[in-house]
PDB file of C-alpha atoms in Angstrom:
ATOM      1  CA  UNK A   1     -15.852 -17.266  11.617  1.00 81.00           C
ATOM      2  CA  UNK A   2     -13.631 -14.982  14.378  1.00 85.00           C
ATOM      3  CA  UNK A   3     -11.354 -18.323  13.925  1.00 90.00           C
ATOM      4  CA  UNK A   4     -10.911 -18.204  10.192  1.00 90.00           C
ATOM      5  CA  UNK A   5     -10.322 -14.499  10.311  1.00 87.00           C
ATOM      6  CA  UNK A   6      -7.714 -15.277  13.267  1.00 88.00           C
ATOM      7  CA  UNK A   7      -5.988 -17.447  10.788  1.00 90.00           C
ATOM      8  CA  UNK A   8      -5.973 -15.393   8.000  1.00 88.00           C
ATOM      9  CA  UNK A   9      -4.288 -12.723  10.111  1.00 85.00           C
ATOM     10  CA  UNK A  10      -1.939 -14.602  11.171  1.00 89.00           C
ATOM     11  CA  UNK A  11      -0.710 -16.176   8.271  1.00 86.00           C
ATOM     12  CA  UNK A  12      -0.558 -12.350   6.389  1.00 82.00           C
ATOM     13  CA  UNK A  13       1.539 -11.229   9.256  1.00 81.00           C
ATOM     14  CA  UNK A  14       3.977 -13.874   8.673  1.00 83.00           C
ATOM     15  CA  UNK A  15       3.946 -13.900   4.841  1.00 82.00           C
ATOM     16  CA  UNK A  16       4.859  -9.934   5.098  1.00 78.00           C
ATOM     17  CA  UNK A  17       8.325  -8.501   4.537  1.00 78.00           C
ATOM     18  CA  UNK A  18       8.819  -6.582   7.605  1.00 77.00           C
ATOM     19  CA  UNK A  19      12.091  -5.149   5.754  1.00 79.00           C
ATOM     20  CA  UNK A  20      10.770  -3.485   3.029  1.00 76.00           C
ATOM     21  CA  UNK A  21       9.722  -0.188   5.651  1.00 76.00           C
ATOM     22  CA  UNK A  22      13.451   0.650   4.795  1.00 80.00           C
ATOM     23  CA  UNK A  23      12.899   0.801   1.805  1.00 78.00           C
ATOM     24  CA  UNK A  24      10.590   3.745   1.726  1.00 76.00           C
ATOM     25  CA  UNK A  25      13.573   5.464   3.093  1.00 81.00           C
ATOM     26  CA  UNK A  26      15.759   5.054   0.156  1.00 86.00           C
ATOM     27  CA  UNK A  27      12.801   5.171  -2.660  1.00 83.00           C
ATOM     28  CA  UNK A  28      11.778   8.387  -4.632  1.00 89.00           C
ATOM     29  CA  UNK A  29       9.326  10.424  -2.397  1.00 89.00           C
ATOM     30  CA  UNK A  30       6.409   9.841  -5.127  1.00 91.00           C
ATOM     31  CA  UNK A  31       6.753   6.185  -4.585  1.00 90.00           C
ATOM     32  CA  UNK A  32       7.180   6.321  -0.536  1.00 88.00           C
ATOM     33  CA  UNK A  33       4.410   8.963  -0.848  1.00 92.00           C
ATOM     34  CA  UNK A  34       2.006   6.812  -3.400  1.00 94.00           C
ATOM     35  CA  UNK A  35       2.677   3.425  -1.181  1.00 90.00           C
ATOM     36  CA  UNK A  36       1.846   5.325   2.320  1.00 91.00           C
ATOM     37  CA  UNK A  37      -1.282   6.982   0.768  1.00 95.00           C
ATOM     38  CA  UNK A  38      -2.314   3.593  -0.829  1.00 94.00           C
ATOM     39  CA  UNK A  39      -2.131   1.752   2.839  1.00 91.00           C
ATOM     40  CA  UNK A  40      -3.962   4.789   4.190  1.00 95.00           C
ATOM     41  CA  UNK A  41      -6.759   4.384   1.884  1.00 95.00           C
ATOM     42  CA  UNK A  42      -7.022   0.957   2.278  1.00 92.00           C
ATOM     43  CA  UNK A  43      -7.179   1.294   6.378  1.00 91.00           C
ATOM     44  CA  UNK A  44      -9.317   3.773   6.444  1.00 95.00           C
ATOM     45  CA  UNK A  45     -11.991   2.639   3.918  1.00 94.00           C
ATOM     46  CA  UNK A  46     -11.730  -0.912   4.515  1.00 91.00           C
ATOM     47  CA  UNK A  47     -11.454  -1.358   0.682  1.00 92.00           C
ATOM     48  CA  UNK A  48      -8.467  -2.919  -1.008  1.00 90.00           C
ATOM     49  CA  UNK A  49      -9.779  -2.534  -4.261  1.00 95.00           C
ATOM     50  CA  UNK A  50     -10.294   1.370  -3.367  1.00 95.00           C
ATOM     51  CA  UNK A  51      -6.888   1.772  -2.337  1.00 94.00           C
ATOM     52  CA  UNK A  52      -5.527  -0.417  -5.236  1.00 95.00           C
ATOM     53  CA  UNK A  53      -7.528   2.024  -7.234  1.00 97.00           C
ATOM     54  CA  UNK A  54      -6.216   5.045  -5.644  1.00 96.00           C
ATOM     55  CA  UNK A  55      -2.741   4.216  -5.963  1.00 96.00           C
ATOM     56  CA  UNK A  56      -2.786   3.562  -9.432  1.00 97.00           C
ATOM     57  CA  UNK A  57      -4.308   6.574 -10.309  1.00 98.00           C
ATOM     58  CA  UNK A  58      -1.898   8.543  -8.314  1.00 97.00           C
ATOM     59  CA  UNK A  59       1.205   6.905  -9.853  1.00 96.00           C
ATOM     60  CA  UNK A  60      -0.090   7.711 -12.886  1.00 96.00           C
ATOM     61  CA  UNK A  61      -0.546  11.366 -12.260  1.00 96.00           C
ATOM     62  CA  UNK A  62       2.480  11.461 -10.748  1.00 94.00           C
ATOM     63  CA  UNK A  63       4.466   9.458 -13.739  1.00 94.00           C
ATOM     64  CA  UNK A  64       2.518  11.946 -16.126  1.00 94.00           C
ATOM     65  CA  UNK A  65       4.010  14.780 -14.758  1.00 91.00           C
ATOM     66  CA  UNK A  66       7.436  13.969 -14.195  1.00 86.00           C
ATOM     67  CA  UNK A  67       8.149  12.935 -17.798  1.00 83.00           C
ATOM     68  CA  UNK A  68       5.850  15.814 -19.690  1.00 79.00           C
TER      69      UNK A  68
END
């Protein structure tokens, strides 16, 4: 099992786009904000589905009040 999990490591590392931390540089500070919170949820609890969860929520809030 520690192999398969070595593999599937690996292979996320090298399918990421290392690139796209610029562009939370350049994006609206509710989007940099709900993408940082989203990978802090998601590291902390363990849970993707949490943190997918979270972050949709929060976008939503956050899309709610900009346009009332």
């Amino acid at each position: 099992m520690p192999i398969l999990a070595a593999i599937m490591v690996m292979v996320s590392v090298g399918t990421f786009d290392w690139k796209s931390f610029k562009f939370i540089k350049r994006a609206p500070r509710t989007d940099a904000f709900v993408m940082i919170l989203t990978v802090a949820i998601v590291l902390l609890t363990n849970n993707l589905a949490l943190g997918v969860i979270v972050g949709v929520i929060v976008s939503a809030l956050c899309f709610a009040t900009k346009n009332i």
